[in-house]
Amino acid sequence: MKVFFFVDDDDLIIKSFKRIFHLYKDNYEAHFFNNAQDALEALFLNQPDYLFSDLHMPGIDGIQLIEQSLKISPHITTILISGDGFKQNEDKPAHFYLEKPCTRDQLIEIMQHEERL
Amino acid sequence: MSQFNEIRNPIETLPLIKELFPREVLYIVELDKRDSWLKDMNLWSFFVPDRKSGDINLNRESFLKLLSKEYDRHWIESAIDGNPTPTHCEFKINHMNSIHYYSCHFIKDRKKSYLAFRRVSEQRISETQNYNALQLQSFATLVPGILHDLKTPLQYVVNNLSYLKEVINLSDLSDKDDVLDAVEQSLIGTDKMSKLVHHVLDYRRRGSDIKEDFKIDAILDEAVQITTFEWKKIASVTFSVEPKGMYFFGYPGEIERIVINLIVNSCHAIEKQKSTSKGRISLFAIKETGWNTLIVEDNGCGIPEKNLKLIFNPFYTTKEVGKGTGLGLHLIKEIIEVKHGGEIDVISDEGKGTRITVRLPQNKEVILK
């Protein structure tokens, strides 16, 4: 079973993603964090295959989180989520970019796409 | 900002100011409940010097009639009531083919309120207009932030709705179909909201620094989407691009802004027409020899022939304050002619509609190829 981390500083977003992924609990093992620090610490315990992270967060932001996570476990597929749009942001470190609001299907699509590779 | 704001004690200072300035330049009235200041004939000759005393009703209503803009009338009314915001207003009085500009300050002390009218030059008024444009601009810079903040709630609303949809689907509710309909329709709503937010932000993001080849259909589509709110109730908007997928050459951001402004203008013209049938706005992108041509056509109220040569004048407007979108036809003309080396052409039939043709030069390098 694939394991993913989902990091967003907005608790309502976390709760809503928890809900929509609860129905897929047999396919994915999901871990949710409302700050980057907790996610980084958890990286040592659970080895996620995917890391979805919000871009703007207080403290460690999405880019820093992805950079540091890739140092800890380089095999993770990273996805940066933001409301900004990413037209001018190609230099950012993530493997994939999603724009808010995004759907569960988009998240799943990325994970399935990766599985096929 | 003005010398009047510094008046600490108007009771003492006003007579002094009145003495310093001749009545033709400055006129100060004391406001009261009975509007008795409006009975002062000298005040009227200050505003309409060439009108004979006999044919004026010395009352508030006919005073307000002198002002052409709804905003100014509203300001004067609230000043008379004692609480105008801001405390200063500039307006023009258009009388007997001559236009006079006035600035008006509201002054208040513990007991009384005053209005100080001052004749000003056209120059001053345009400075104020620039200031208003600046205010509008600073509001415009806030918009992306506001839209951005909308995305987070949108995200969890969308999530929760799709969660509800799935849970209901699995349930055995008696009126399951109705509930599903309700959720489904809400999802359509959030989808529309997301698209609109994306469109507006994309539009904002589009820089206008580089001249480039761009697909005109994407620009037209986005302009139509962004202006949906303006035309939805009064008109239908169609656009056609021939040859399909054709490219325009220029600054895409500015061209889009122009298209948006032209659509909004057409909407206002259609509203003014007050026709019973629905309005129609058609956009065409076509190729002519040497030109990429964009046509915006509507069946609105049209422009009277005498105004046709005025419409590119920077101060020309027939709209009320707050109705303009900020660009104005003179700026559109400037962007087209100066920045693109193109031309703009207006044909209008009063009561029937208007057709605006924008010709932009084709990319010479492409032509050579």
mmCIF file with all atom_site columns, C-alpha atoms in Angstrom, chain B residues 189-340:
data_model
loop_
_atom_site.group_PDB
_atom_site.id
_atom_site.type_symbol
_atom_site.label_atom_id
_atom_site.label_alt_id
_atom_site.label_comp_id
_atom_site.label_asym_id
_atom_site.label_entity_id
_atom_site.label_seq_id
_atom_site.pdbx_PDB_ins_code
_atom_site.Cartn_x
_atom_site.Cartn_y
_atom_site.Cartn_z
_atom_site.occupancy
_atom_site.B_iso_or_equiv
_atom_site.pdbx_formal_charge
_atom_site.auth_seq_id
_atom_site.auth_comp_id
_atom_site.auth_asym_id
_atom_site.auth_atom_id
_atom_site.pdbx_PDB_model_num
ATOM 1   C CA . GLY B 1 189 ? -21.205 26.188 -8.469  1.00 0.00 ? 189 GLY B CA 1
ATOM 2   C CA . THR B 1 190 ? -17.819 25.710 -6.859  1.00 0.00 ? 190 THR B CA 1
ATOM 3   C CA . ASP B 1 191 ? -16.405 24.620 -10.186 1.00 0.00 ? 191 ASP B CA 1
ATOM 4   C CA . LYS B 1 192 ? -17.594 27.889 -11.727 1.00 0.00 ? 192 LYS B CA 1
ATOM 5   C CA . MET B 1 193 ? -16.087 29.838 -8.857  1.00 0.00 ? 193 MET B CA 1
ATOM 6   C CA . SER B 1 194 ? -12.729 28.110 -9.218  1.00 0.00 ? 194 SER B CA 1
ATOM 7   C CA . LYS B 1 195 ? -12.663 28.779 -12.944 1.00 0.00 ? 195 LYS B CA 1
ATOM 8   C CA . LEU B 1 196 ? -13.510 32.435 -12.478 1.00 0.00 ? 196 LEU B CA 1
ATOM 9   C CA . VAL B 1 197 ? -10.831 32.847 -9.832  1.00 0.00 ? 197 VAL B CA 1
ATOM 10  C CA . HIS B 1 198 ? -8.274  31.169 -12.108 1.00 0.00 ? 198 HIS B CA 1
ATOM 11  C CA . HIS B 1 199 ? -9.279  33.282 -15.071 1.00 0.00 ? 199 HIS B CA 1
ATOM 12  C CA . VAL B 1 200 ? -9.031  36.554 -13.218 1.00 0.00 ? 200 VAL B CA 1
ATOM 13  C CA . LEU B 1 201 ? -5.664  35.642 -11.694 1.00 0.00 ? 201 LEU B CA 1
ATOM 14  C CA . ASP B 1 202 ? -4.334  34.455 -15.050 1.00 0.00 ? 202 ASP B CA 1
ATOM 15  C CA . TYR B 1 203 ? -5.424  37.733 -16.514 1.00 0.00 ? 203 TYR B CA 1
ATOM 16  C CA . ARG B 1 204 ? -3.618  39.634 -13.775 1.00 0.00 ? 204 ARG B CA 1
ATOM 17  C CA . ARG B 1 205 ? -0.495  37.533 -14.161 1.00 0.00 ? 205 ARG B CA 1
ATOM 18  C CA . ARG B 1 206 ? -0.236  38.046 -17.875 1.00 0.00 ? 206 ARG B CA 1
ATOM 19  C CA . GLY B 1 207 ? 2.622   40.490 -18.227 1.00 0.00 ? 207 GLY B CA 1
ATOM 20  C CA . SER B 1 208 ? 2.578   43.081 -20.934 1.00 0.00 ? 208 SER B CA 1
ATOM 21  C CA . ASP B 1 209 ? 6.312   43.635 -21.371 1.00 0.00 ? 209 ASP B CA 1
ATOM 22  C CA . ILE B 1 210 ? 7.013   41.501 -24.406 1.00 0.00 ? 210 ILE B CA 1
ATOM 23  C CA . LYS B 1 211 ? 5.432   41.733 -27.800 1.00 0.00 ? 211 LYS B CA 1
ATOM 24  C CA . GLU B 1 212 ? 4.658   38.222 -28.885 1.00 0.00 ? 212 GLU B CA 1
ATOM 25  C CA . ASP B 1 213 ? 2.549   36.012 -31.103 1.00 0.00 ? 213 ASP B CA 1
ATOM 26  C CA . PHE B 1 214 ? -0.431  34.791 -29.168 1.00 0.00 ? 214 PHE B CA 1
ATOM 27  C CA . LYS B 1 215 ? -3.593  32.854 -29.881 1.00 0.00 ? 215 LYS B CA 1
ATOM 28  C CA . ILE B 1 216 ? -6.460  35.308 -30.021 1.00 0.00 ? 216 ILE B CA 1
ATOM 29  C CA . ASP B 1 217 ? -9.175  32.753 -29.203 1.00 0.00 ? 217 ASP B CA 1
ATOM 30  C CA . ALA B 1 218 ? -7.788  32.142 -25.709 1.00 0.00 ? 218 ALA B CA 1
ATOM 31  C CA . ILE B 1 219 ? -7.759  35.884 -25.069 1.00 0.00 ? 219 ILE B CA 1
ATOM 32  C CA . LEU B 1 220 ? -11.304 36.355 -26.340 1.00 0.00 ? 220 LEU B CA 1
ATOM 33  C CA . ASP B 1 221 ? -12.533 33.374 -24.350 1.00 0.00 ? 221 ASP B CA 1
ATOM 34  C CA . GLU B 1 222 ? -11.005 34.681 -21.152 1.00 0.00 ? 222 GLU B CA 1
ATOM 35  C CA . ALA B 1 223 ? -12.271 38.235 -21.731 1.00 0.00 ? 223 ALA B CA 1
ATOM 36  C CA . VAL B 1 224 ? -15.780 36.890 -22.275 1.00 0.00 ? 224 VAL B CA 1
ATOM 37  C CA . GLN B 1 225 ? -15.522 34.764 -19.107 1.00 0.00 ? 225 GLN B CA 1
ATOM 38  C CA . ILE B 1 226 ? -14.255 37.620 -16.980 1.00 0.00 ? 226 ILE B CA 1
ATOM 39  C CA . THR B 1 227 ? -17.052 39.933 -18.101 1.00 0.00 ? 227 THR B CA 1
ATOM 40  C CA . THR B 1 228 ? -19.811 37.339 -17.610 1.00 0.00 ? 228 THR B CA 1
ATOM 41  C CA . PHE B 1 229 ? -21.203 39.319 -14.714 1.00 0.00 ? 229 PHE B CA 1
ATOM 42  C CA . GLU B 1 230 ? -21.641 42.372 -16.954 1.00 0.00 ? 230 GLU B CA 1
ATOM 43  C CA . TRP B 1 231 ? -23.415 40.763 -19.902 1.00 0.00 ? 231 TRP B CA 1
ATOM 44  C CA . LYS B 1 232 ? -25.162 37.698 -18.469 1.00 0.00 ? 232 LYS B CA 1
ATOM 45  C CA . LYS B 1 233 ? -28.506 39.339 -17.794 1.00 0.00 ? 233 LYS B CA 1
ATOM 46  C CA . ILE B 1 234 ? -28.722 41.682 -20.752 1.00 0.00 ? 234 ILE B CA 1
ATOM 47  C CA . ALA B 1 235 ? -26.951 40.170 -23.706 1.00 0.00 ? 235 ALA B CA 1
ATOM 48  C CA . SER B 1 236 ? -25.515 37.151 -25.385 1.00 0.00 ? 236 SER B CA 1
ATOM 49  C CA . VAL B 1 237 ? -21.885 37.218 -26.385 1.00 0.00 ? 237 VAL B CA 1
ATOM 50  C CA . THR B 1 238 ? -20.424 35.214 -29.253 1.00 0.00 ? 238 THR B CA 1
ATOM 51  C CA . PHE B 1 239 ? -17.008 35.199 -30.781 1.00 0.00 ? 239 PHE B CA 1
ATOM 52  C CA . SER B 1 240 ? -15.582 33.719 -33.924 1.00 0.00 ? 240 SER B CA 1
ATOM 53  C CA . VAL B 1 241 ? -11.999 33.411 -35.074 1.00 0.00 ? 241 VAL B CA 1
ATOM 54  C CA . GLU B 1 242 ? -11.324 32.975 -38.764 1.00 0.00 ? 242 GLU B CA 1
ATOM 55  C CA . PRO B 1 243 ? -8.950  31.388 -39.749 1.00 0.00 ? 243 PRO B CA 1
ATOM 56  C CA . LYS B 1 244 ? -9.287  29.108 -36.733 1.00 0.00 ? 244 LYS B CA 1
ATOM 57  C CA . GLY B 1 245 ? -6.454  29.180 -34.232 1.00 0.00 ? 245 GLY B CA 1
ATOM 58  C CA . MET B 1 246 ? -5.025  32.373 -35.719 1.00 0.00 ? 246 MET B CA 1
ATOM 59  C CA . TYR B 1 247 ? -2.342  34.329 -33.934 1.00 0.00 ? 247 TYR B CA 1
ATOM 60  C CA . PHE B 1 248 ? -2.259  38.015 -33.158 1.00 0.00 ? 248 PHE B CA 1
ATOM 61  C CA . PHE B 1 249 ? 0.973   39.913 -32.610 1.00 0.00 ? 249 PHE B CA 1
ATOM 62  C CA . GLY B 1 250 ? 1.328   42.371 -29.736 1.00 0.00 ? 250 GLY B CA 1
ATOM 63  C CA . TYR B 1 251 ? 0.980   42.599 -25.991 1.00 0.00 ? 251 TYR B CA 1
ATOM 64  C CA . PRO B 1 252 ? -1.595  39.941 -25.068 1.00 0.00 ? 252 PRO B CA 1
ATOM 65  C CA . GLY B 1 253 ? -2.352  41.427 -21.634 1.00 0.00 ? 253 GLY B CA 1
ATOM 66  C CA . GLU B 1 254 ? -3.163  44.815 -23.109 1.00 0.00 ? 254 GLU B CA 1
ATOM 67  C CA . ILE B 1 255 ? -5.204  43.371 -25.931 1.00 0.00 ? 255 ILE B CA 1
ATOM 68  C CA . GLU B 1 256 ? -7.235  41.421 -23.418 1.00 0.00 ? 256 GLU B CA 1
ATOM 69  C CA . ARG B 1 257 ? -7.774  44.544 -21.348 1.00 0.00 ? 257 ARG B CA 1
ATOM 70  C CA . ILE B 1 258 ? -8.964  46.318 -24.473 1.00 0.00 ? 258 ILE B CA 1
ATOM 71  C CA . VAL B 1 259 ? -11.375 43.499 -25.331 1.00 0.00 ? 259 VAL B CA 1
ATOM 72  C CA . ILE B 1 260 ? -12.717 43.526 -21.768 1.00 0.00 ? 260 ILE B CA 1
ATOM 73  C CA . ASN B 1 261 ? -13.247 47.277 -21.926 1.00 0.00 ? 261 ASN B CA 1
ATOM 74  C CA . LEU B 1 262 ? -14.974 47.096 -25.280 1.00 0.00 ? 262 LEU B CA 1
ATOM 75  C CA . ILE B 1 263 ? -17.302 44.343 -24.061 1.00 0.00 ? 263 ILE B CA 1
ATOM 76  C CA . VAL B 1 264 ? -18.145 46.377 -20.962 1.00 0.00 ? 264 VAL B CA 1
ATOM 77  C CA . ASN B 1 265 ? -18.784 49.456 -23.111 1.00 0.00 ? 265 ASN B CA 1
ATOM 78  C CA . SER B 1 266 ? -21.112 47.401 -25.296 1.00 0.00 ? 266 SER B CA 1
ATOM 79  C CA . CYS B 1 267 ? -22.952 46.165 -22.202 1.00 0.00 ? 267 CYS B CA 1
ATOM 80  C CA . HIS B 1 268 ? -23.527 49.731 -21.044 1.00 0.00 ? 268 HIS B CA 1
ATOM 81  C CA . ALA B 1 269 ? -24.752 50.680 -24.510 1.00 0.00 ? 269 ALA B CA 1
ATOM 82  C CA . ILE B 1 270 ? -27.162 47.747 -24.495 1.00 0.00 ? 270 ILE B CA 1
ATOM 83  C CA . GLU B 1 271 ? -28.412 48.661 -21.029 1.00 0.00 ? 271 GLU B CA 1
ATOM 84  C CA . LYS B 1 272 ? -29.009 52.218 -22.221 1.00 0.00 ? 272 LYS B CA 1
ATOM 85  C CA . GLN B 1 273 ? -30.928 51.011 -25.249 1.00 0.00 ? 273 GLN B CA 1
ATOM 86  C CA . LYS B 1 274 ? -33.549 49.498 -22.898 1.00 0.00 ? 274 LYS B CA 1
ATOM 87  C CA . SER B 1 275 ? -34.743 47.234 -25.664 1.00 0.00 ? 275 SER B CA 1
ATOM 88  C CA . THR B 1 276 ? -37.181 44.437 -24.866 1.00 0.00 ? 276 THR B CA 1
ATOM 89  C CA . SER B 1 277 ? -35.205 41.898 -26.852 1.00 0.00 ? 277 SER B CA 1
ATOM 90  C CA . LYS B 1 278 ? -31.915 40.616 -25.531 1.00 0.00 ? 278 LYS B CA 1
ATOM 91  C CA . GLY B 1 279 ? -28.764 42.439 -26.500 1.00 0.00 ? 279 GLY B CA 1
ATOM 92  C CA . ARG B 1 280 ? -26.134 40.952 -28.727 1.00 0.00 ? 280 ARG B CA 1
ATOM 93  C CA . ILE B 1 281 ? -22.381 41.408 -28.619 1.00 0.00 ? 281 ILE B CA 1
ATOM 94  C CA . SER B 1 282 ? -20.323 39.757 -31.343 1.00 0.00 ? 282 SER B CA 1
ATOM 95  C CA . LEU B 1 283 ? -16.577 39.531 -31.489 1.00 0.00 ? 283 LEU B CA 1
ATOM 96  C CA . PHE B 1 284 ? -14.766 38.632 -34.688 1.00 0.00 ? 284 PHE B CA 1
ATOM 97  C CA . ALA B 1 285 ? -11.084 38.034 -35.244 1.00 0.00 ? 285 ALA B CA 1
ATOM 98  C CA . ILE B 1 286 ? -10.155 38.014 -38.915 1.00 0.00 ? 286 ILE B CA 1
ATOM 99  C CA . LYS B 1 287 ? -7.119  38.440 -41.122 1.00 0.00 ? 287 LYS B CA 1
ATOM 100 C CA . GLU B 1 288 ? -6.855  41.343 -43.558 1.00 0.00 ? 288 GLU B CA 1
ATOM 101 C CA . THR B 1 289 ? -3.892  42.164 -45.759 1.00 0.00 ? 289 THR B CA 1
ATOM 102 C CA . GLY B 1 290 ? -1.132  43.152 -43.340 1.00 0.00 ? 290 GLY B CA 1
ATOM 103 C CA . TRP B 1 291 ? -3.505  43.323 -40.395 1.00 0.00 ? 291 TRP B CA 1
ATOM 104 C CA . ASN B 1 292 ? -4.906  41.115 -37.692 1.00 0.00 ? 292 ASN B CA 1
ATOM 105 C CA . THR B 1 293 ? -8.317  42.589 -37.180 1.00 0.00 ? 293 THR B CA 1
ATOM 106 C CA . LEU B 1 294 ? -10.645 42.436 -34.227 1.00 0.00 ? 294 LEU B CA 1
ATOM 107 C CA . ILE B 1 295 ? -14.229 43.606 -34.462 1.00 0.00 ? 295 ILE B CA 1
ATOM 108 C CA . VAL B 1 296 ? -16.561 44.219 -31.531 1.00 0.00 ? 296 VAL B CA 1
ATOM 109 C CA . GLU B 1 297 ? -20.150 44.750 -32.544 1.00 0.00 ? 297 GLU B CA 1
ATOM 110 C CA . ASP B 1 298 ? -23.238 45.423 -30.438 1.00 0.00 ? 298 ASP B CA 1
ATOM 111 C CA . ASN B 1 299 ? -26.867 46.352 -30.907 1.00 0.00 ? 299 ASN B CA 1
ATOM 112 C CA . GLY B 1 300 ? -26.849 48.897 -28.093 1.00 0.00 ? 300 GLY B CA 1
ATOM 113 C CA . CYS B 1 301 ? -27.845 52.543 -28.057 1.00 0.00 ? 301 CYS B CA 1
ATOM 114 C CA . GLY B 1 302 ? -25.094 53.695 -30.416 1.00 0.00 ? 302 GLY B CA 1
ATOM 115 C CA . ILE B 1 303 ? -23.255 56.997 -30.302 1.00 0.00 ? 303 ILE B CA 1
ATOM 116 C CA . PRO B 1 304 ? -24.848 60.213 -31.587 1.00 0.00 ? 304 PRO B CA 1
ATOM 117 C CA . GLU B 1 305 ? -22.961 61.539 -34.585 1.00 0.00 ? 305 GLU B CA 1
ATOM 118 C CA . LYS B 1 306 ? -21.999 64.761 -32.834 1.00 0.00 ? 306 LYS B CA 1
ATOM 119 C CA . ASN B 1 307 ? -20.274 62.755 -30.094 1.00 0.00 ? 307 ASN B CA 1
ATOM 120 C CA . LEU B 1 308 ? -18.394 60.428 -32.426 1.00 0.00 ? 308 LEU B CA 1
ATOM 121 C CA . LYS B 1 309 ? -15.415 62.711 -32.721 1.00 0.00 ? 309 LYS B CA 1
ATOM 122 C CA . LEU B 1 310 ? -15.365 63.303 -28.967 1.00 0.00 ? 310 LEU B CA 1
ATOM 123 C CA . ILE B 1 311 ? -15.209 59.715 -27.804 1.00 0.00 ? 311 ILE B CA 1
ATOM 124 C CA . PHE B 1 312 ? -11.424 59.542 -27.890 1.00 0.00 ? 312 PHE B CA 1
ATOM 125 C CA . ASN B 1 313 ? -11.132 62.680 -25.803 1.00 0.00 ? 313 ASN B CA 1
ATOM 126 C CA . PRO B 1 314 ? -9.635  61.806 -22.404 1.00 0.00 ? 314 PRO B CA 1
ATOM 127 C CA . PHE B 1 315 ? -12.434 63.436 -20.438 1.00 0.00 ? 315 PHE B CA 1
ATOM 128 C CA . TYR B 1 316 ? -15.287 62.231 -22.546 1.00 0.00 ? 316 TYR B CA 1
ATOM 129 C CA . THR B 1 317 ? -17.775 60.141 -20.679 1.00 0.00 ? 317 THR B CA 1
ATOM 130 C CA . THR B 1 318 ? -21.519 59.794 -20.630 1.00 0.00 ? 318 THR B CA 1
ATOM 131 C CA . LYS B 1 319 ? -21.372 57.383 -17.759 1.00 0.00 ? 319 LYS B CA 1
ATOM 132 C CA . GLU B 1 320 ? -21.924 57.947 -14.101 1.00 0.00 ? 320 GLU B CA 1
ATOM 133 C CA . VAL B 1 321 ? -19.077 57.782 -11.635 1.00 0.00 ? 321 VAL B CA 1
ATOM 134 C CA . GLY B 1 322 ? -18.187 54.195 -10.913 1.00 0.00 ? 322 GLY B CA 1
ATOM 135 C CA . LYS B 1 323 ? -19.445 52.878 -14.218 1.00 0.00 ? 323 LYS B CA 1
ATOM 136 C CA . GLY B 1 324 ? -16.270 53.303 -16.204 1.00 0.00 ? 324 GLY B CA 1
ATOM 137 C CA . THR B 1 325 ? -13.783 50.481 -16.026 1.00 0.00 ? 325 THR B CA 1
ATOM 138 C CA . GLY B 1 326 ? -10.819 52.786 -15.996 1.00 0.00 ? 326 GLY B CA 1
ATOM 139 C CA . LEU B 1 327 ? -9.327  52.506 -19.438 1.00 0.00 ? 327 LEU B CA 1
ATOM 140 C CA . GLY B 1 328 ? -11.455 54.817 -21.490 1.00 0.00 ? 328 GLY B CA 1
ATOM 141 C CA . LEU B 1 329 ? -11.406 54.918 -25.251 1.00 0.00 ? 329 LEU B CA 1
ATOM 142 C CA . HIS B 1 330 ? -8.557  57.423 -25.371 1.00 0.00 ? 330 HIS B CA 1
ATOM 143 C CA . LEU B 1 331 ? -6.263  54.984 -23.581 1.00 0.00 ? 331 LEU B CA 1
ATOM 144 C CA . ILE B 1 332 ? -7.425  52.150 -25.794 1.00 0.00 ? 332 ILE B CA 1
ATOM 145 C CA . LYS B 1 333 ? -6.608  54.274 -28.816 1.00 0.00 ? 333 LYS B CA 1
ATOM 146 C CA . GLU B 1 334 ? -3.199  55.086 -27.392 1.00 0.00 ? 334 GLU B CA 1
ATOM 147 C CA . ILE B 1 335 ? -2.381  51.432 -26.699 1.00 0.00 ? 335 ILE B CA 1
ATOM 148 C CA . ILE B 1 336 ? -3.454  50.446 -30.193 1.00 0.00 ? 336 ILE B CA 1
ATOM 149 C CA . GLU B 1 337 ? -1.793  53.269 -32.093 1.00 0.00 ? 337 GLU B CA 1
ATOM 150 C CA . VAL B 1 338 ? 1.331   54.049 -30.097 1.00 0.00 ? 338 VAL B CA 1
ATOM 151 C CA . LYS B 1 339 ? 2.208   50.684 -28.595 1.00 0.00 ? 339 LYS B CA 1
ATOM 152 C CA . HIS B 1 340 ? 1.077   48.472 -31.443 1.00 0.00 ? 340 HIS B CA 1
#
